[in-house]
PDB file of C-alpha atoms and ligand atoms in Angstrom:
ATOM      1  CA  MET A   1     100.302 127.672 102.661  1.00  0.00           C
ATOM      2  CA  ASN A   2     101.482 124.101 103.075  1.00  0.00           C
ATOM      3  CA  VAL A   3     101.777 122.590  99.571  1.00  0.00           C
ATOM      4  CA  PRO A   4     101.798 118.757  99.443  1.00  0.00           C
ATOM      5  CA  GLN A   5     104.543 117.016  97.484  1.00  0.00           C
ATOM      6  CA  HIS A   6     102.062 114.430  96.184  1.00  0.00           C
ATOM      7  CA  ILE A   7      98.460 115.295  95.313  1.00  0.00           C
ATOM      8  CA  SER A   8      96.122 112.575  94.100  1.00  0.00           C
ATOM      9  CA  ILE A   9      92.719 113.059  92.506  1.00  0.00           C
ATOM     10  CA  ILE A  10      89.744 110.796  91.894  1.00  0.00           C
ATOM     11  CA  MET A  11      88.312 112.652  88.910  1.00  0.00           C
ATOM     12  CA  ASP A  12      84.589 112.034  89.095  1.00  0.00           C
ATOM     13  CA  GLY A  13      81.447 113.505  87.574  1.00  0.00           C
ATOM     14  CA  ASN A  14      82.239 113.728  83.862  1.00  0.00           C
ATOM     15  CA  GLY A  15      79.122 111.741  82.960  1.00  0.00           C
ATOM     16  CA  ARG A  16      76.856 113.876  85.152  1.00  0.00           C
ATOM     17  CA  TRP A  17      78.382 117.082  83.786  1.00  0.00           C
ATOM     18  CA  ALA A  18      77.507 115.929  80.254  1.00  0.00           C
ATOM     19  CA  LYS A  19      74.030 114.717  81.222  1.00  0.00           C
ATOM     20  CA  GLN A  20      73.179 118.081  82.812  1.00  0.00           C
ATOM     21  CA  ARG A  21      73.833 119.632  79.409  1.00  0.00           C
ATOM     22  CA  GLY A  22      72.052 116.973  77.374  1.00  0.00           C
ATOM     23  CA  LEU A  23      75.378 115.852  75.918  1.00  0.00           C
ATOM     24  CA  ASP A  24      76.913 112.438  75.370  1.00  0.00           C
ATOM     25  CA  ARG A  25      79.000 111.149  78.339  1.00  0.00           C
ATOM     26  CA  VAL A  26      82.117 111.252  76.176  1.00  0.00           C
ATOM     27  CA  GLN A  27      81.743 115.054  75.934  1.00  0.00           C
ATOM     28  CA  GLY A  28      82.173 115.115  79.707  1.00  0.00           C
ATOM     29  CA  HIS A  29      85.441 113.216  79.426  1.00  0.00           C
ATOM     30  CA  ILE A  30      86.620 115.589  76.676  1.00  0.00           C
ATOM     31  CA  GLU A  31      85.863 118.584  78.912  1.00  0.00           C
ATOM     32  CA  GLY A  32      87.577 116.707  81.765  1.00  0.00           C
ATOM     33  CA  VAL A  33      90.827 116.725  79.812  1.00  0.00           C
ATOM     34  CA  LYS A  34      90.825 120.549  80.072  1.00  0.00           C
ATOM     35  CA  SER A  35      90.678 120.197  83.857  1.00  0.00           C
ATOM     36  CA  VAL A  36      93.591 117.725  83.738  1.00  0.00           C
ATOM     37  CA  ARG A  37      95.612 120.328  81.815  1.00  0.00           C
ATOM     38  CA  ALA A  38      94.680 123.201  84.158  1.00  0.00           C
ATOM     39  CA  VAL A  39      95.414 121.221  87.326  1.00  0.00           C
ATOM     40  CA  THR A  40      98.732 119.937  85.963  1.00  0.00           C
ATOM     41  CA  GLU A  41      99.847 123.460  85.057  1.00  0.00           C
ATOM     42  CA  LYS A  42      98.926 124.685  88.543  1.00  0.00           C
ATOM     43  CA  CYS A  43     100.891 121.826  90.140  1.00  0.00           C
ATOM     44  CA  VAL A  44     103.954 122.811  88.106  1.00  0.00           C
ATOM     45  CA  GLU A  45     103.508 126.431  89.207  1.00  0.00           C
ATOM     46  CA  LEU A  46     103.261 125.381  92.865  1.00  0.00           C
ATOM     47  CA  GLY A  47     106.195 122.965  92.701  1.00  0.00           C
ATOM     48  CA  VAL A  48     104.117 119.856  93.477  1.00  0.00           C
ATOM     49  CA  LYS A  49     106.412 116.865  92.807  1.00  0.00           C
ATOM     50  CA  TYR A  50     103.736 114.238  92.021  1.00  0.00           C
ATOM     51  CA  LEU A  51     100.190 114.520  90.703  1.00  0.00           C
ATOM     52  CA  SER A  52      98.384 111.200  90.420  1.00  0.00           C
ATOM     53  CA  LEU A  53      95.077 110.997  88.594  1.00  0.00           C
ATOM     54  CA  TYR A  54      92.635 108.084  88.705  1.00  0.00           C
ATOM     55  CA  ALA A  55      91.788 107.926  85.006  1.00  0.00           C
ATOM     56  CA  PHE A  56      90.407 104.394  84.696  1.00  0.00           C
ATOM     57  CA  SER A  57      89.859 101.672  87.256  1.00  0.00           C
ATOM     58  CA  GLU A  58      90.022  97.926  86.763  1.00  0.00           C
ATOM     59  CA  GLU A  59      86.239  98.010  87.332  1.00  0.00           C
ATOM     60  CA  ASN A  60      85.783 100.597  84.550  1.00  0.00           C
ATOM     61  CA  TRP A  61      86.500  97.844  81.987  1.00  0.00           C
ATOM     62  CA  ASN A  62      82.893  96.780  82.705  1.00  0.00           C
ATOM     63  CA  ARG A  63      81.468 100.017  81.275  1.00  0.00           C
ATOM     64  CA  PRO A  64      79.740  99.828  77.873  1.00  0.00           C
ATOM     65  CA  THR A  65      82.243  98.888  75.160  1.00  0.00           C
ATOM     66  CA  GLU A  66      81.663 102.170  73.305  1.00  0.00           C
ATOM     67  CA  GLU A  67      82.549 104.246  76.373  1.00  0.00           C
ATOM     68  CA  VAL A  68      85.664 102.166  77.138  1.00  0.00           C
ATOM     69  CA  GLY A  69      86.735 102.541  73.504  1.00  0.00           C
ATOM     70  CA  ALA A  70      86.054 106.289  73.537  1.00  0.00           C
ATOM     71  CA  LEU A  71      88.060 106.763  76.751  1.00  0.00           C
ATOM     72  CA  MET A  72      91.021 104.777  75.416  1.00  0.00           C
ATOM     73  CA  SER A  73      91.025 106.716  72.121  1.00  0.00           C
ATOM     74  CA  LEU A  74      90.737 109.991  74.013  1.00  0.00           C
ATOM     75  CA  LEU A  75      93.764 109.023  76.041  1.00  0.00           C
ATOM     76  CA  ALA A  76      95.740 108.012  72.955  1.00  0.00           C
ATOM     77  CA  LYS A  77      94.792 111.322  71.288  1.00  0.00           C
ATOM     78  CA  CYS A  78      95.761 113.341  74.372  1.00  0.00           C
ATOM     79  CA  MET A  79      99.185 111.748  74.442  1.00  0.00           C
ATOM     80  CA  ILE A  80      99.872 113.110  70.963  1.00  0.00           C
ATOM     81  CA  GLN A  81      98.148 116.475  71.469  1.00  0.00           C
ATOM     82  CA  GLU A  82      99.580 117.217  74.899  1.00  0.00           C
ATOM     83  CA  TYR A  83     103.198 116.363  74.058  1.00  0.00           C
ATOM     84  CA  ASP A  84     104.211 120.030  73.614  1.00  0.00           C
ATOM     85  CA  THR A  85     102.422 121.132  76.794  1.00  0.00           C
ATOM     86  CA  LEU A  86     104.175 118.392  78.788  1.00  0.00           C
ATOM     87  CA  MET A  87     107.586 119.374  77.389  1.00  0.00           C
ATOM     88  CA  ASP A  88     106.985 123.146  77.791  1.00  0.00           C
ATOM     89  CA  ASN A  89     105.997 122.620  81.424  1.00  0.00           C
ATOM     90  CA  GLY A  90     108.779 120.117  82.143  1.00  0.00           C
ATOM     91  CA  VAL A  91     106.245 117.472  83.158  1.00  0.00           C
ATOM     92  CA  ARG A  92     107.248 113.827  83.408  1.00  0.00           C
ATOM     93  CA  PHE A  93     104.501 111.444  82.282  1.00  0.00           C
ATOM     94  CA  ARG A  94     104.007 107.960  83.682  1.00  0.00           C
ATOM     95  CA  VAL A  95     101.171 105.447  83.566  1.00  0.00           C
ATOM     96  CA  LEU A  96     100.667 103.028  86.469  1.00  0.00           C
ATOM     97  CA  GLY A  97      98.223 100.132  86.509  1.00  0.00           C
ATOM     98  CA  ASN A  98      97.513  96.776  84.946  1.00  0.00           C
ATOM     99  CA  ARG A  99      99.105  97.598  81.609  1.00  0.00           C
ATOM    100  CA  SER A 100      98.674  94.028  80.334  1.00  0.00           C
ATOM    101  CA  ARG A 101      94.995  94.854  79.700  1.00  0.00           C
ATOM    102  CA  LEU A 102      95.796  97.785  77.395  1.00  0.00           C
ATOM    103  CA  SER A 103      95.995  97.382  73.639  1.00  0.00           C
ATOM    104  CA  PRO A 104      99.594  96.852  72.477  1.00  0.00           C
ATOM    105  CA  ASP A 105      99.391 100.080  70.425  1.00  0.00           C
ATOM    106  CA  LEU A 106      98.309 102.172  73.399  1.00  0.00           C
ATOM    107  CA  ASP A 107     100.870 100.523  75.653  1.00  0.00           C
ATOM    108  CA  GLU A 108     103.630 101.302  73.160  1.00  0.00           C
ATOM    109  CA  ALA A 109     102.494 104.928  72.779  1.00  0.00           C
ATOM    110  CA  ILE A 110     102.541 105.268  76.577  1.00  0.00           C
ATOM    111  CA  THR A 111     106.046 103.795  76.825  1.00  0.00           C
ATOM    112  CA  ASN A 112     107.276 106.217  74.141  1.00  0.00           C
ATOM    113  CA  LEU A 113     105.839 109.230  75.960  1.00  0.00           C
ATOM    114  CA  GLU A 114     107.267 108.000  79.269  1.00  0.00           C
ATOM    115  CA  LYS A 115     110.712 107.778  77.652  1.00  0.00           C
ATOM    116  CA  ALA A 116     110.407 111.169  75.943  1.00  0.00           C
ATOM    117  CA  THR A 117     109.508 112.925  79.206  1.00  0.00           C
ATOM    118  CA  GLU A 118     111.649 110.941  81.657  1.00  0.00           C
ATOM    119  CA  ASN A 119     114.185 113.704  82.244  1.00  0.00           C
ATOM    120  CA  ASN A 120     111.628 116.473  82.690  1.00  0.00           C
ATOM    121  CA  PRO A 121     112.417 118.125  86.016  1.00  0.00           C
ATOM    122  CA  ASN A 122     109.077 119.432  87.247  1.00  0.00           C
ATOM    123  CA  THR A 123     105.878 117.646  88.296  1.00  0.00           C
ATOM    124  CA  THR A 124     105.604 113.918  87.601  1.00  0.00           C
ATOM    125  CA  MET A 125     102.111 113.153  86.350  1.00  0.00           C
ATOM    126  CA  LEU A 126     100.983 109.643  87.246  1.00  0.00           C
ATOM    127  CA  ILE A 127      98.017 108.459  85.241  1.00  0.00           C
ATOM    128  CA  MET A 128      96.449 105.586  87.156  1.00  0.00           C
ATOM    129  CA  LEU A 129      95.059 103.484  84.332  1.00  0.00           C
ATOM    130  CA  SER A 130      93.464 100.067  84.602  1.00  0.00           C
ATOM    131  CA  TYR A 131      94.386 100.465  88.248  1.00  0.00           C
ATOM    132  CA  SER A 132      92.791  99.336  91.463  1.00  0.00           C
ATOM    133  CA  GLY A 133      94.134  99.288  94.993  1.00  0.00           C
ATOM    134  CA  LYS A 134      93.381  95.605  95.596  1.00  0.00           C
ATOM    135  CA  TRP A 135      94.966  94.667  92.261  1.00  0.00           C
ATOM    136  CA  ASP A 136      98.084  96.644  93.256  1.00  0.00           C
ATOM    137  CA  ILE A 137      98.370  94.857  96.612  1.00  0.00           C
ATOM    138  CA  LEU A 138      97.770  91.494  94.903  1.00  0.00           C
ATOM    139  CA  GLN A 139     100.488  92.042  92.303  1.00  0.00           C
ATOM    140  CA  ALA A 140     102.833  93.149  95.093  1.00  0.00           C
ATOM    141  CA  ALA A 141     102.024  89.978  97.071  1.00  0.00           C
ATOM    142  CA  LYS A 142     102.843  87.855  94.010  1.00  0.00           C
ATOM    143  CA  LYS A 143     106.202  89.617  93.630  1.00  0.00           C
ATOM    144  CA  LEU A 144     107.008  88.926  97.286  1.00  0.00           C
ATOM    145  CA  ALA A 145     105.841  85.311  97.295  1.00  0.00           C
ATOM    146  CA  GLY A 146     108.759  82.981  97.885  1.00  0.00           C
ATOM    147  CA  ARG A 147     110.673  85.496 100.022  1.00  0.00           C
ATOM    148  CA  LYS A 148     111.512  84.663 103.615  1.00  0.00           C
ATOM    149  CA  PRO A 149     108.899  86.015 106.101  1.00  0.00           C
ATOM    150  CA  GLU A 150     111.476  88.320 107.713  1.00  0.00           C
ATOM    151  CA  GLU A 151     112.175  89.875 104.304  1.00  0.00           C
ATOM    152  CA  ILE A 152     108.522  90.844 103.872  1.00  0.00           C
ATOM    153  CA  THR A 153     108.637  94.247 105.539  1.00  0.00           C
ATOM    154  CA  MET A 154     106.516  97.391 105.139  1.00  0.00           C
ATOM    155  CA  GLU A 155     109.288  98.799 102.940  1.00  0.00           C
ATOM    156  CA  ALA A 156     109.358  95.630 100.807  1.00  0.00           C
ATOM    157  CA  ILE A 157     105.623  95.990 100.207  1.00  0.00           C
ATOM    158  CA  ASP A 158     106.045  99.713  99.393  1.00  0.00           C
ATOM    159  CA  ASP A 159     108.704  98.756  96.859  1.00  0.00           C
ATOM    160  CA  ALA A 160     106.570  96.041  95.266  1.00  0.00           C
ATOM    161  CA  LEU A 161     103.587  98.332  94.627  1.00  0.00           C
ATOM    162  CA  VAL A 162     103.354 100.134  91.283  1.00  0.00           C
ATOM    163  CA  THR A 163     104.023 103.364  93.182  1.00  0.00           C
ATOM    164  CA  ALA A 164     107.490 102.163  94.315  1.00  0.00           C
ATOM    165  CA  GLY A 165     109.776 105.091  95.056  1.00  0.00           C
ATOM    166  CA  ILE A 166     106.914 107.612  95.050  1.00  0.00           C
ATOM    167  CA  PRO A 167     105.961 109.208  98.393  1.00  0.00           C
ATOM    168  CA  ASP A 168     102.414 108.480  99.570  1.00  0.00           C
ATOM    169  CA  PRO A 169      99.930 111.231  98.678  1.00  0.00           C
ATOM    170  CA  GLU A 170      99.457 113.748 101.486  1.00  0.00           C
ATOM    171  CA  LEU A 171      96.233 114.960  99.873  1.00  0.00           C
ATOM    172  CA  LEU A 172      93.535 113.026  98.011  1.00  0.00           C
ATOM    173  CA  ILE A 173      90.774 115.012  96.341  1.00  0.00           C
ATOM    174  CA  ARG A 174      87.538 113.436  95.106  1.00  0.00           C
ATOM    175  CA  THR A 175      85.177 115.511  93.011  1.00  0.00           C
ATOM    176  CA  SER A 176      81.425 115.318  92.337  1.00  0.00           C
ATOM    177  CA  GLY A 177      80.158 114.831  95.900  1.00  0.00           C
ATOM    178  CA  GLU A 178      81.019 111.125  96.216  1.00  0.00           C
ATOM    179  CA  GLN A 179      82.768 110.287  99.473  1.00  0.00           C
ATOM    180  CA  ARG A 180      84.444 106.907  99.126  1.00  0.00           C
ATOM    181  CA  ILE A 181      87.811 105.429  98.130  1.00  0.00           C
ATOM    182  CA  SER A 182      86.442 103.180  95.326  1.00  0.00           C
ATOM    183  CA  ASN A 183      89.307 100.694  95.372  1.00  0.00           C
ATOM    184  CA  TYR A 184      91.885 103.391  94.701  1.00  0.00           C
ATOM    185  CA  MET A 185      95.328 103.532  96.445  1.00  0.00           C
ATOM    186  CA  LEU A 186      94.337 101.510  99.504  1.00  0.00           C
ATOM    187  CA  TRP A 187      97.815 100.961 100.930  1.00  0.00           C
ATOM    188  CA  GLN A 188      99.237 104.353  99.991  1.00  0.00           C
ATOM    189  CA  THR A 189      96.437 106.453 101.558  1.00  0.00           C
ATOM    190  CA  ALA A 190      96.837 105.145 105.133  1.00  0.00           C
ATOM    191  CA  TYR A 191      97.498 108.700 106.422  1.00  0.00           C
ATOM    192  CA  THR A 192      96.323 110.780 103.490  1.00  0.00           C
ATOM    193  CA  GLU A 193      94.051 113.765 104.086  1.00  0.00           C
ATOM    194  CA  PHE A 194      90.843 113.495 102.039  1.00  0.00           C
ATOM    195  CA  VAL A 195      89.142 116.552 100.585  1.00  0.00           C
ATOM    196  CA  PHE A 196      85.731 116.029  99.005  1.00  0.00           C
ATOM    197  CA  THR A 197      84.124 118.634  96.802  1.00  0.00           C
ATOM    198  CA  ASP A 198      80.744 118.770  95.061  1.00  0.00           C
ATOM    199  CA  THR A 199      82.376 120.288  91.976  1.00  0.00           C
ATOM    200  CA  LEU A 200      82.130 117.977  88.958  1.00  0.00           C
ATOM    201  CA  TRP A 201      85.515 117.145  87.404  1.00  0.00           C
ATOM    202  CA  PRO A 202      85.008 119.185  84.186  1.00  0.00           C
ATOM    203  CA  ASP A 203      84.349 122.258  86.395  1.00  0.00           C
ATOM    204  CA  PHE A 204      87.379 121.585  88.641  1.00  0.00           C
ATOM    205  CA  ARG A 205      90.030 124.078  87.587  1.00  0.00           C
ATOM    206  CA  LYS A 206      92.977 125.981  89.134  1.00  0.00           C
ATOM    207  CA  ASP A 207      90.884 127.843  91.735  1.00  0.00           C
ATOM    208  CA  SER A 208      89.263 124.568  92.874  1.00  0.00           C
ATOM    209  CA  LEU A 209      92.705 123.020  93.337  1.00  0.00           C
ATOM    210  CA  MET A 210      93.838 126.022  95.364  1.00  0.00           C
ATOM    211  CA  ALA A 211      90.734 125.734  97.583  1.00  0.00           C
ATOM    212  CA  ALA A 212      91.497 122.041  98.230  1.00  0.00           C
ATOM    213  CA  ILE A 213      95.138 122.806  99.098  1.00  0.00           C
ATOM    214  CA  GLU A 214      93.998 125.569 101.445  1.00  0.00           C
ATOM    215  CA  GLU A 215      91.667 123.143 103.200  1.00  0.00           C
ATOM    216  CA  TYR A 216      94.528 120.636 103.477  1.00  0.00           C
ATOM    217  CA  SER A 217      96.777 123.354 104.926  1.00  0.00           C
ATOM    218  CA  ARG A 218      94.308 123.928 107.742  1.00  0.00           C
ATOM    219  CA  ARG A 219      94.329 120.251 108.779  1.00  0.00           C
ATOM    220  CA  ASP A 220      96.311 119.069 111.770  1.00  0.00           C
ATOM    221  CA  ARG A 221      98.171 115.918 110.731  1.00  0.00           C
ATOM    222  CA  ARG A 222      99.175 113.780 113.722  1.00  0.00           C
ATOM    223  CA  PHE A 223      99.831 110.328 112.180  1.00  0.00           C
ATOM    224  CA  GLY A 224      98.270 108.635 115.206  1.00  0.00           C
ATOM    225  CA  LYS A 225     100.539 110.461 117.633  1.00  0.00           C
ATOM    226  CA  VAL A 226      99.805 113.132 120.211  1.00  0.00           C
ATOM    227  CA  LYS A 227     101.210 116.515 119.245  1.00  0.00           C
TER     228      LYS A 227
HETATM  229  C1  FPP B   1      84.774 109.857  86.040  1.00  0.00           C
HETATM  230  O1  FPP B   1      83.581 110.399  85.580  1.00  0.00           O
HETATM  231  C2  FPP B   1      85.826 109.953  85.060  1.00  0.00           C
HETATM  232  C3  FPP B   1      86.430 108.906  84.423  1.00  0.00           C
HETATM  233  C4  FPP B   1      86.081 107.492  84.646  1.00  0.00           C
HETATM  234  C5  FPP B   1      87.471 109.124  83.419  1.00  0.00           C
HETATM  235  C6  FPP B   1      88.430 110.236  83.644  1.00  0.00           C
HETATM  236  C7  FPP B   1      89.003 110.601  82.350  1.00  0.00           C
HETATM  237  C8  FPP B   1      89.332 111.837  81.928  1.00  0.00           C
HETATM  238  C9  FPP B   1      89.210 113.062  82.754  1.00  0.00           C
HETATM  239  C10 FPP B   1      89.815 112.042  80.549  1.00  0.00           C
HETATM  240  C11 FPP B   1      91.107 111.469  80.168  1.00  0.00           C
HETATM  241  C12 FPP B   1      92.162 111.507  81.187  1.00  0.00           C
HETATM  242  C13 FPP B   1      93.419 111.935  81.062  1.00  0.00           C
HETATM  243  C14 FPP B   1      94.335 111.681  82.188  1.00  0.00           C
HETATM  244  C15 FPP B   1      93.941 112.693  79.894  1.00  0.00           C
HETATM  245  P1  FPP B   1      82.337 109.450  85.419  1.00  0.00           P
HETATM  246  O2  FPP B   1      82.245 109.053  83.993  1.00  0.00           O
HETATM  247  O3  FPP B   1      82.407 108.335  86.394  1.00  0.00           O
HETATM  248  O4  FPP B   1      81.185 110.438  85.784  1.00  0.00           O
HETATM  249  P2  FPP B   1      79.777 110.102  86.463  1.00  0.00           P
HETATM  250  O5  FPP B   1      80.087 109.565  87.837  1.00  0.00           O
HETATM  251  O6  FPP B   1      79.132 111.442  86.503  1.00  0.00           O
HETATM  252  O7  FPP B   1      79.092 109.131  85.575  1.00  0.00           O
END
């Protein structure tokens, strides 16, 4: 089996999972955290170097205030609760996105966890938070403004994105039957293989990840060339 070095996931369907059970949407997010844990552990086991997870888009700030608040508190709680699991599994934790929109308390808690886990040798978990692909390209363009045209190369753009230094994902999984990119990593997914599954995120566990990797392994990646 061909295991990617960077797997990215658009975790979708928490709300529908909760609705099917007559529960509050937040219960779906809580159950979704268990999937995050399971998938992260599997990535460590498989030796995946990077696992990026789309946790909250720039557009998600427009959700009802109560849901935004509940998601942010859930995240803050997870960062305390999951500390031991991250350390035991040697997982490095990083958050990428428009951090200026986060509360100063949450931002500080994130920075502390990033520092505490920075030497962990196994999978790097990238939580894409307050992130959108167009925002990422825009902030990169602002960083490059003022440079000479010949200095603005593909590599310079790569290095100005929040994912600087991280290889592009070879595999992007989207759960819950939706088949679109939803303003996610637009630049970084130029040659990424997409795997869509009907499974709702709270039901996506280790076996679902293995099935997605197996599907990826069967793909013939040509990068626009003839093989
Ligand atoms: C999509 O489901 C999910 C989200 C917007 C949030 C994802 C958050 C978590 C899994 C929990 C916290 C994350 C981490 C990394 C600890 P949806 O609400 O859009 O579902 P729907 O499409 O069915 O309404």
